[in-house]
PDB file of C-alpha atoms in Angstrom:
ATOM      1  CA  GLY A   1       0.000   0.000   0.000  1.00 48.00           C
ATOM      2  CA  ASN A   2       2.964   2.373  -0.342  1.00 61.00           C
ATOM      3  CA  THR A   3       5.628   3.309  -2.840  1.00 73.00           C
ATOM      4  CA  GLY A   4       8.233   0.679  -2.097  1.00 76.00           C
ATOM      5  CA  ALA A   5       9.088   0.605   1.595  1.00 87.00           C
ATOM      6  CA  CYS A   6       7.548   0.917   5.018  1.00 90.00           C
ATOM      7  CA  LEU A   7       8.847   0.893   8.584  1.00 92.00           C
ATOM      8  CA  ASP A   8       9.749  -2.789   8.317  1.00 93.00           C
ATOM      9  CA  THR A   9      12.047  -2.004   5.368  1.00 94.00           C
ATOM     10  CA  GLY A  10      13.668   0.727   7.441  1.00 95.00           C
ATOM     11  CA  HIS A  11      14.291  -1.472  10.465  1.00 95.00           C
ATOM     12  CA  LEU A  12      15.388  -4.520   8.463  1.00 96.00           C
ATOM     13  CA  GLY A  13      17.522  -2.451   6.073  1.00 96.00           C
ATOM     14  CA  ASN A  14      19.277  -0.862   9.016  1.00 95.00           C
ATOM     15  CA  ALA A  15      19.836  -4.242  10.708  1.00 96.00           C
ATOM     16  CA  VAL A  16      21.188  -5.925   7.566  1.00 97.00           C
ATOM     17  CA  ALA A  17      23.473  -2.942   6.851  1.00 97.00           C
ATOM     18  CA  LEU A  18      24.887  -3.197  10.376  1.00 95.00           C
ATOM     19  CA  PHE A  19      25.298  -6.961   9.973  1.00 97.00           C
ATOM     20  CA  TYR A  20      27.129  -6.452   6.664  1.00 97.00           C
ATOM     21  CA  ASP A  21      29.474  -3.895   8.210  1.00 95.00           C
ATOM     22  CA  TRP A  22      30.165  -5.852  11.379  1.00 95.00           C
ATOM     23  CA  CYS A  23      30.469  -9.306   9.752  1.00 97.00           C
ATOM     24  CA  TYR A  24      32.115  -8.309   6.462  1.00 97.00           C
ATOM     25  CA  ASP A  25      35.370 -10.152   7.185  1.00 97.00           C
ATOM     26  CA  ALA A  26      33.510 -13.343   8.136  1.00 98.00           C
ATOM     27  CA  LEU A  27      31.598 -13.459   4.825  1.00 98.00           C
ATOM     28  CA  ASP A  28      32.979 -15.004   1.642  1.00 98.00           C
ATOM     29  CA  ASP A  29      32.738 -13.199  -1.705  1.00 97.00           C
ATOM     30  CA  ALA A  30      29.460 -14.881  -2.708  1.00 98.00           C
ATOM     31  CA  GLU A  31      27.838 -14.032   0.632  1.00 98.00           C
ATOM     32  CA  ARG A  32      29.016 -10.433   0.388  1.00 97.00           C
ATOM     33  CA  ALA A  33      27.601 -10.143  -3.128  1.00 96.00           C
ATOM     34  CA  LEU A  34      24.256 -11.575  -2.000  1.00 97.00           C
ATOM     35  CA  VAL A  35      23.957  -9.154   0.942  1.00 97.00           C
ATOM     36  CA  ARG A  36      25.108  -6.176  -1.204  1.00 96.00           C
ATOM     37  CA  GLN A  37      22.510  -7.004  -3.839  1.00 95.00           C
ATOM     38  CA  ALA A  38      19.763  -7.338  -1.245  1.00 95.00           C
ATOM     39  CA  LEU A  39      20.723  -4.036   0.391  1.00 96.00           C
ATOM     40  CA  ALA A  40      20.747  -2.263  -2.969  1.00 95.00           C
ATOM     41  CA  GLU A  41      17.635  -3.815  -4.507  1.00 93.00           C
ATOM     42  CA  LYS A  42      15.413  -4.553  -1.511  1.00 92.00           C
ATOM     43  CA  ALA A  43      16.400  -1.768   0.873  1.00 95.00           C
ATOM     44  CA  ALA A  44      17.923   1.263  -0.861  1.00 95.00           C
ATOM     45  CA  ALA A  45      15.788   1.170  -4.022  1.00 93.00           C
ATOM     46  CA  GLY A  46      12.541   0.969  -2.057  1.00 94.00           C
ATOM     47  CA  LEU A  47      13.661   3.534   0.503  1.00 95.00           C
ATOM     48  CA  VAL A  48      14.606   6.071  -2.177  1.00 94.00           C
ATOM     49  CA  ARG A  49      11.120   5.720  -3.700  1.00 92.00           C
ATOM     50  CA  ALA A  50       9.243   5.760  -0.402  1.00 93.00           C
ATOM     51  CA  ILE A  51      10.934   8.529   1.582  1.00 94.00           C
ATOM     52  CA  PRO A  52       9.618  11.439  -0.536  1.00 92.00           C
ATOM     53  CA  ALA A  53       6.115   9.918  -0.444  1.00 89.00           C
ATOM     54  CA  TYR A  54       6.219   9.797   3.364  1.00 88.00           C
ATOM     55  CA  GLY A  55       7.195  13.436   3.537  1.00 87.00           C
ATOM     56  CA  ALA A  56       8.971  15.171   6.393  1.00 88.00           C
ATOM     57  CA  VAL A  57       5.709  16.907   7.316  1.00 88.00           C
ATOM     58  CA  THR A  58       3.154  14.234   6.388  1.00 88.00           C
ATOM     59  CA  TRP A  59       4.599  11.396   8.496  1.00 89.00           C
ATOM     60  CA  PRO A  60       7.752  12.712  10.188  1.00 91.00           C
ATOM     61  CA  ASN A  61       8.726   9.694  12.295  1.00 91.00           C
ATOM     62  CA  GLY A  62       8.320   7.285   9.371  1.00 92.00           C
ATOM     63  CA  PHE A  63      10.271   9.674   7.137  1.00 95.00           C
ATOM     64  CA  ALA A  64      13.105   9.753   9.691  1.00 96.00           C
ATOM     65  CA  VAL A  65      13.184   5.983  10.264  1.00 96.00           C
ATOM     66  CA  LEU A  66      13.341   5.259   6.534  1.00 97.00           C
ATOM     67  CA  ASP A  67      15.913   7.982   5.940  1.00 97.00           C
ATOM     68  CA  ALA A  68      18.129   6.714   8.758  1.00 97.00           C
ATOM     69  CA  ALA A  69      18.056   3.245   7.193  1.00 97.00           C
ATOM     70  CA  LEU A  70      18.968   4.629   3.771  1.00 97.00           C
ATOM     71  CA  GLY A  71      21.913   6.428   5.336  1.00 97.00           C
ATOM     72  CA  THR A  72      23.095   3.335   7.174  1.00 97.00           C
ATOM     73  CA  VAL A  73      22.741   1.205   4.023  1.00 97.00           C
ATOM     74  CA  ALA A  74      24.690   3.793   2.026  1.00 97.00           C
ATOM     75  CA  LEU A  75      27.466   3.858   4.618  1.00 97.00           C
ATOM     76  CA  ALA A  76      27.694   0.053   4.657  1.00 96.00           C
ATOM     77  CA  LEU A  77      27.983  -0.045   0.854  1.00 96.00           C
ATOM     78  CA  ARG A  78      30.422   2.853   0.424  1.00 93.00           C
ATOM     79  CA  GLY A  79      33.271   1.981  -1.880  1.00 89.00           C
ATOM     80  CA  GLU A  80      31.490  -1.032  -3.354  1.00 86.00           C
ATOM     81  CA  PRO A  81      29.272  -1.509  -6.363  1.00 75.00           C
ATOM     82  CA  PRO A  82      26.644  -0.196  -6.735  1.00 72.00           C
ATOM     83  CA  PRO A  83      27.945   3.256  -5.865  1.00 78.00           C
ATOM     84  CA  ALA A  84      26.249   4.405  -2.676  1.00 89.00           C
ATOM     85  CA  ASP A  85      27.474   8.022  -2.548  1.00 91.00           C
ATOM     86  CA  GLY A  86      24.242   9.277  -4.131  1.00 93.00           C
ATOM     87  CA  TRP A  87      22.175   7.463  -1.524  1.00 96.00           C
ATOM     88  CA  LEU A  88      24.315   8.937   1.232  1.00 96.00           C
ATOM     89  CA  GLY A  89      23.826  12.438  -0.174  1.00 95.00           C
ATOM     90  CA  GLN A  90      20.072  11.909  -0.349  1.00 96.00           C
ATOM     91  CA  ALA A  91      19.962  10.570   3.211  1.00 97.00           C
ATOM     92  CA  LEU A  92      21.893  13.572   4.526  1.00 97.00           C
ATOM     93  CA  GLY A  93      19.583  15.968   2.682  1.00 97.00           C
ATOM     94  CA  TRP A  94      16.438  14.253   3.936  1.00 97.00           C
ATOM     95  CA  ALA A  95      17.808  14.164   7.495  1.00 97.00           C
ATOM     96  CA  ARG A  96      18.272  17.927   7.289  1.00 96.00           C
ATOM     97  CA  GLU A  97      14.727  18.275   5.920  1.00 96.00           C
ATOM     98  CA  PHE A  98      13.380  16.301   8.893  1.00 95.00           C
ATOM     99  CA  LEU A  99      15.310  18.466  11.344  1.00 95.00           C
ATOM    100  CA  ASP A 100      14.254  21.687   9.587  1.00 95.00           C
ATOM    101  CA  ASN A 101      10.610  20.711  10.097  1.00 93.00           C
ATOM    102  CA  GLN A 102      10.948  20.151  13.840  1.00 91.00           C
ATOM    103  CA  GLY A 103      10.786  22.828  16.493  1.00 83.00           C
ATOM    104  CA  SER A 104      13.781  25.106  16.835  1.00 78.00           C
ATOM    105  CA  ASP A 105      13.332  24.579  20.583  1.00 77.00           C
ATOM    106  CA  GLY A 106      14.210  20.861  20.283  1.00 75.00           C
ATOM    107  CA  GLY A 107      10.573  19.785  20.280  1.00 79.00           C
ATOM    108  CA  CYS A 108       9.259  17.471  17.584  1.00 82.00           C
ATOM    109  CA  MET A 109       6.222  18.040  15.424  1.00 82.00           C
ATOM    110  CA  GLU A 110       4.763  14.726  16.597  1.00 82.00           C
ATOM    111  CA  GLY A 111       5.475  15.306  20.262  1.00 78.00           C
ATOM    112  CA  PRO A 112       8.059  13.632  22.459  1.00 80.00           C
ATOM    113  CA  GLY A 113       6.888  10.048  21.858  1.00 81.00           C
ATOM    114  CA  TYR A 114       6.880   9.664  18.097  1.00 86.00           C
ATOM    115  CA  GLY A 115       9.403  12.487  17.916  1.00 87.00           C
ATOM    116  CA  THR A 116      11.819  10.396  19.962  1.00 89.00           C
ATOM    117  CA  TYR A 117      11.203   7.415  17.684  1.00 91.00           C
ATOM    118  CA  GLY A 118      12.116   9.414  14.573  1.00 93.00           C
ATOM    119  CA  ALA A 119      14.924  11.520  16.021  1.00 94.00           C
ATOM    120  CA  ASP A 120      16.594   8.582  17.762  1.00 94.00           C
ATOM    121  CA  ALA A 121      16.495   6.633  14.475  1.00 95.00           C
ATOM    122  CA  LEU A 122      18.372   9.520  12.873  1.00 96.00           C
ATOM    123  CA  ALA A 123      20.787   9.490  15.814  1.00 96.00           C
ATOM    124  CA  GLN A 124      21.678   5.897  14.858  1.00 95.00           C
ATOM    125  CA  PHE A 125      22.579   7.191  11.400  1.00 96.00           C
ATOM    126  CA  LEU A 126      24.616  10.036  12.936  1.00 96.00           C
ATOM    127  CA  VAL A 127      26.523   7.545  15.100  1.00 94.00           C
ATOM    128  CA  ALA A 128      27.256   5.532  11.945  1.00 94.00           C
ATOM    129  CA  LEU A 129      28.460   8.710  10.169  1.00 95.00           C
ATOM    130  CA  GLU A 130      30.846   9.441  13.022  1.00 93.00           C
ATOM    131  CA  SER A 131      32.087   5.835  13.076  1.00 92.00           C
ATOM    132  CA  ALA A 132      32.732   6.035   9.333  1.00 94.00           C
ATOM    133  CA  LYS A 133      34.443   9.424   9.802  1.00 94.00           C
ATOM    134  CA  VAL A 134      32.045  11.113   7.402  1.00 95.00           C
ATOM    135  CA  PRO A 135      31.713  14.779   8.346  1.00 92.00           C
ATOM    136  CA  SER A 136      28.216  16.133   8.818  1.00 92.00           C
ATOM    137  CA  PRO A 137      26.899  19.415  10.197  1.00 92.00           C
ATOM    138  CA  LEU A 138      23.664  17.778  11.393  1.00 94.00           C
ATOM    139  CA  LEU A 139      24.561  17.749  15.092  1.00 90.00           C
ATOM    140  CA  SER A 140      25.005  21.529  14.887  1.00 92.00           C
ATOM    141  CA  HIS A 141      21.429  21.922  13.662  1.00 93.00           C
ATOM    142  CA  PRO A 142      19.206  24.098  15.930  1.00 92.00           C
ATOM    143  CA  PHE A 143      17.108  21.006  16.721  1.00 92.00           C
ATOM    144  CA  PHE A 144      20.076  19.328  18.395  1.00 92.00           C
ATOM    145  CA  THR A 145      21.503  22.459  19.989  1.00 91.00           C
ATOM    146  CA  THR A 146      18.228  23.083  21.830  1.00 90.00           C
ATOM    147  CA  LEU A 147      17.232  19.459  22.414  1.00 89.00           C
ATOM    148  CA  PRO A 148      18.808  19.035  25.888  1.00 88.00           C
ATOM    149  CA  ARG A 149      16.809  21.936  27.362  1.00 85.00           C
ATOM    150  CA  TYR A 150      13.623  20.678  25.704  1.00 82.00           C
ATOM    151  CA  ALA A 151      14.152  17.093  26.915  1.00 80.00           C
ATOM    152  CA  ILE A 152      14.818  18.273  30.473  1.00 78.00           C
ATOM    153  CA  SER A 153      11.553  20.222  30.364  1.00 73.00           C
ATOM    154  CA  GLN A 154       9.729  16.958  29.592  1.00 70.00           C
ATOM    155  CA  MET A 155      11.108  15.016  32.549  1.00 67.00           C
ATOM    156  CA  CYS A 156       8.678  14.306  35.339  1.00 61.00           C
ATOM    157  CA  PRO A 157      10.326  12.524  38.260  1.00 53.00           C
ATOM    158  CA  VAL A 158       7.252  10.543  39.351  1.00 54.00           C
ATOM    159  CA  ASP A 159       5.383  10.386  36.067  1.00 55.00           C
ATOM    160  CA  THR A 160       5.672   8.101  33.064  1.00 55.00           C
ATOM    161  CA  MET A 161       2.879   9.804  31.104  1.00 55.00           C
ATOM    162  CA  HIS A 162       2.615  13.504  30.430  1.00 51.00           C
ATOM    163  CA  THR A 163      -0.717  15.212  30.160  1.00 49.00           C
ATOM    164  CA  GLY A 164      -0.974  17.333  27.097  1.00 47.00           C
ATOM    165  CA  PHE A 165       0.964  14.869  24.962  1.00 50.00           C
ATOM    166  CA  GLY A 166      -1.169  12.012  23.731  1.00 48.00           C
ATOM    167  CA  ASP A 167       1.787  10.086  22.382  1.00 56.00           C
ATOM    168  CA  CYS A 168       4.326  10.314  25.198  1.00 60.00           C
ATOM    169  CA  TRP A 169       5.239   7.085  26.883  1.00 62.00           C
ATOM    170  CA  PHE A 170       8.723   8.193  27.994  1.00 60.00           C
ATOM    171  CA  SER A 171       9.689   9.835  31.246  1.00 63.00           C
ATOM    172  CA  ARG A 172      13.017  10.661  29.573  1.00 72.00           C
ATOM    173  CA  PRO A 173      12.587  11.333  25.836  1.00 81.00           C
ATOM    174  CA  PHE A 174      15.341  11.236  23.165  1.00 87.00           C
ATOM    175  CA  PRO A 175      17.763   8.882  24.974  1.00 89.00           C
ATOM    176  CA  LEU A 176      19.924   8.088  21.940  1.00 92.00           C
ATOM    177  CA  CYS A 177      20.027  11.697  20.703  1.00 92.00           C
ATOM    178  CA  LEU A 178      21.030  12.928  24.132  1.00 91.00           C
ATOM    179  CA  THR A 179      23.640  10.185  24.546  1.00 92.00           C
ATOM    180  CA  LEU A 180      25.170  11.155  21.207  1.00 92.00           C
ATOM    181  CA  LEU A 181      25.237  14.820  22.210  1.00 92.00           C
ATOM    182  CA  ALA A 182      26.783  13.955  25.595  1.00 91.00           C
ATOM    183  CA  LEU A 183      29.517  11.904  23.929  1.00 88.00           C
ATOM    184  CA  ARG A 184      30.397  14.848  21.721  1.00 84.00           C
TER     185      ARG A 184
END
C-alpha cells in the first residue's frame, strides 16, 4: 500500500546494513555479493522511492526511520558496487529536511513520543556517520543544539505519562540523541 518501503524495510535495512558492516570479514565473496545485492535492490531502491512519499511533514517519524536506514545502508555499501554516494547524499539531505521541520526549541512536530522514535532513528545514522568518519553538520542543527533543554523540560520525576501529549510514553525522551550529544 505504499511506494516501495515501510517501517519494516527501514528497520530490516538498518539491521542488515549493520550486519554487513560488522560481519564483512567473516563473509565469503558470494555471501558479500548476495547481501550487497539485497541491500541495494530490496532496501535502498525501495527507501529512495518511499521517503519522498512519506514526507517530512506528512509522516515525520516514518520519514526519519526510513531515511536513517537509507543512510546506514549507504554507509555500509560505500566503496562497493553499486555506488552508494548518491544514496548517502540523499539521506543527509532528507535528514536535514526532517530536522528543519521540527521545532527550533528541540521539540518534535509529533510530540516527544513519536518524535523520539524518529529523532533517535536519525541518531543511529549520525553515530554511523561518526564511526565512518564522514563529516556532517547535522549535530550543529538548531534542533540538536536546543534538544537538551527541551528534553529536560519533559522530565517528570514521578510520572511516566505527560498530560498534554497524547503520544508520550517516555519519562526521559530522546535517549539516543542525548547520549550522542553527551559523547560529543
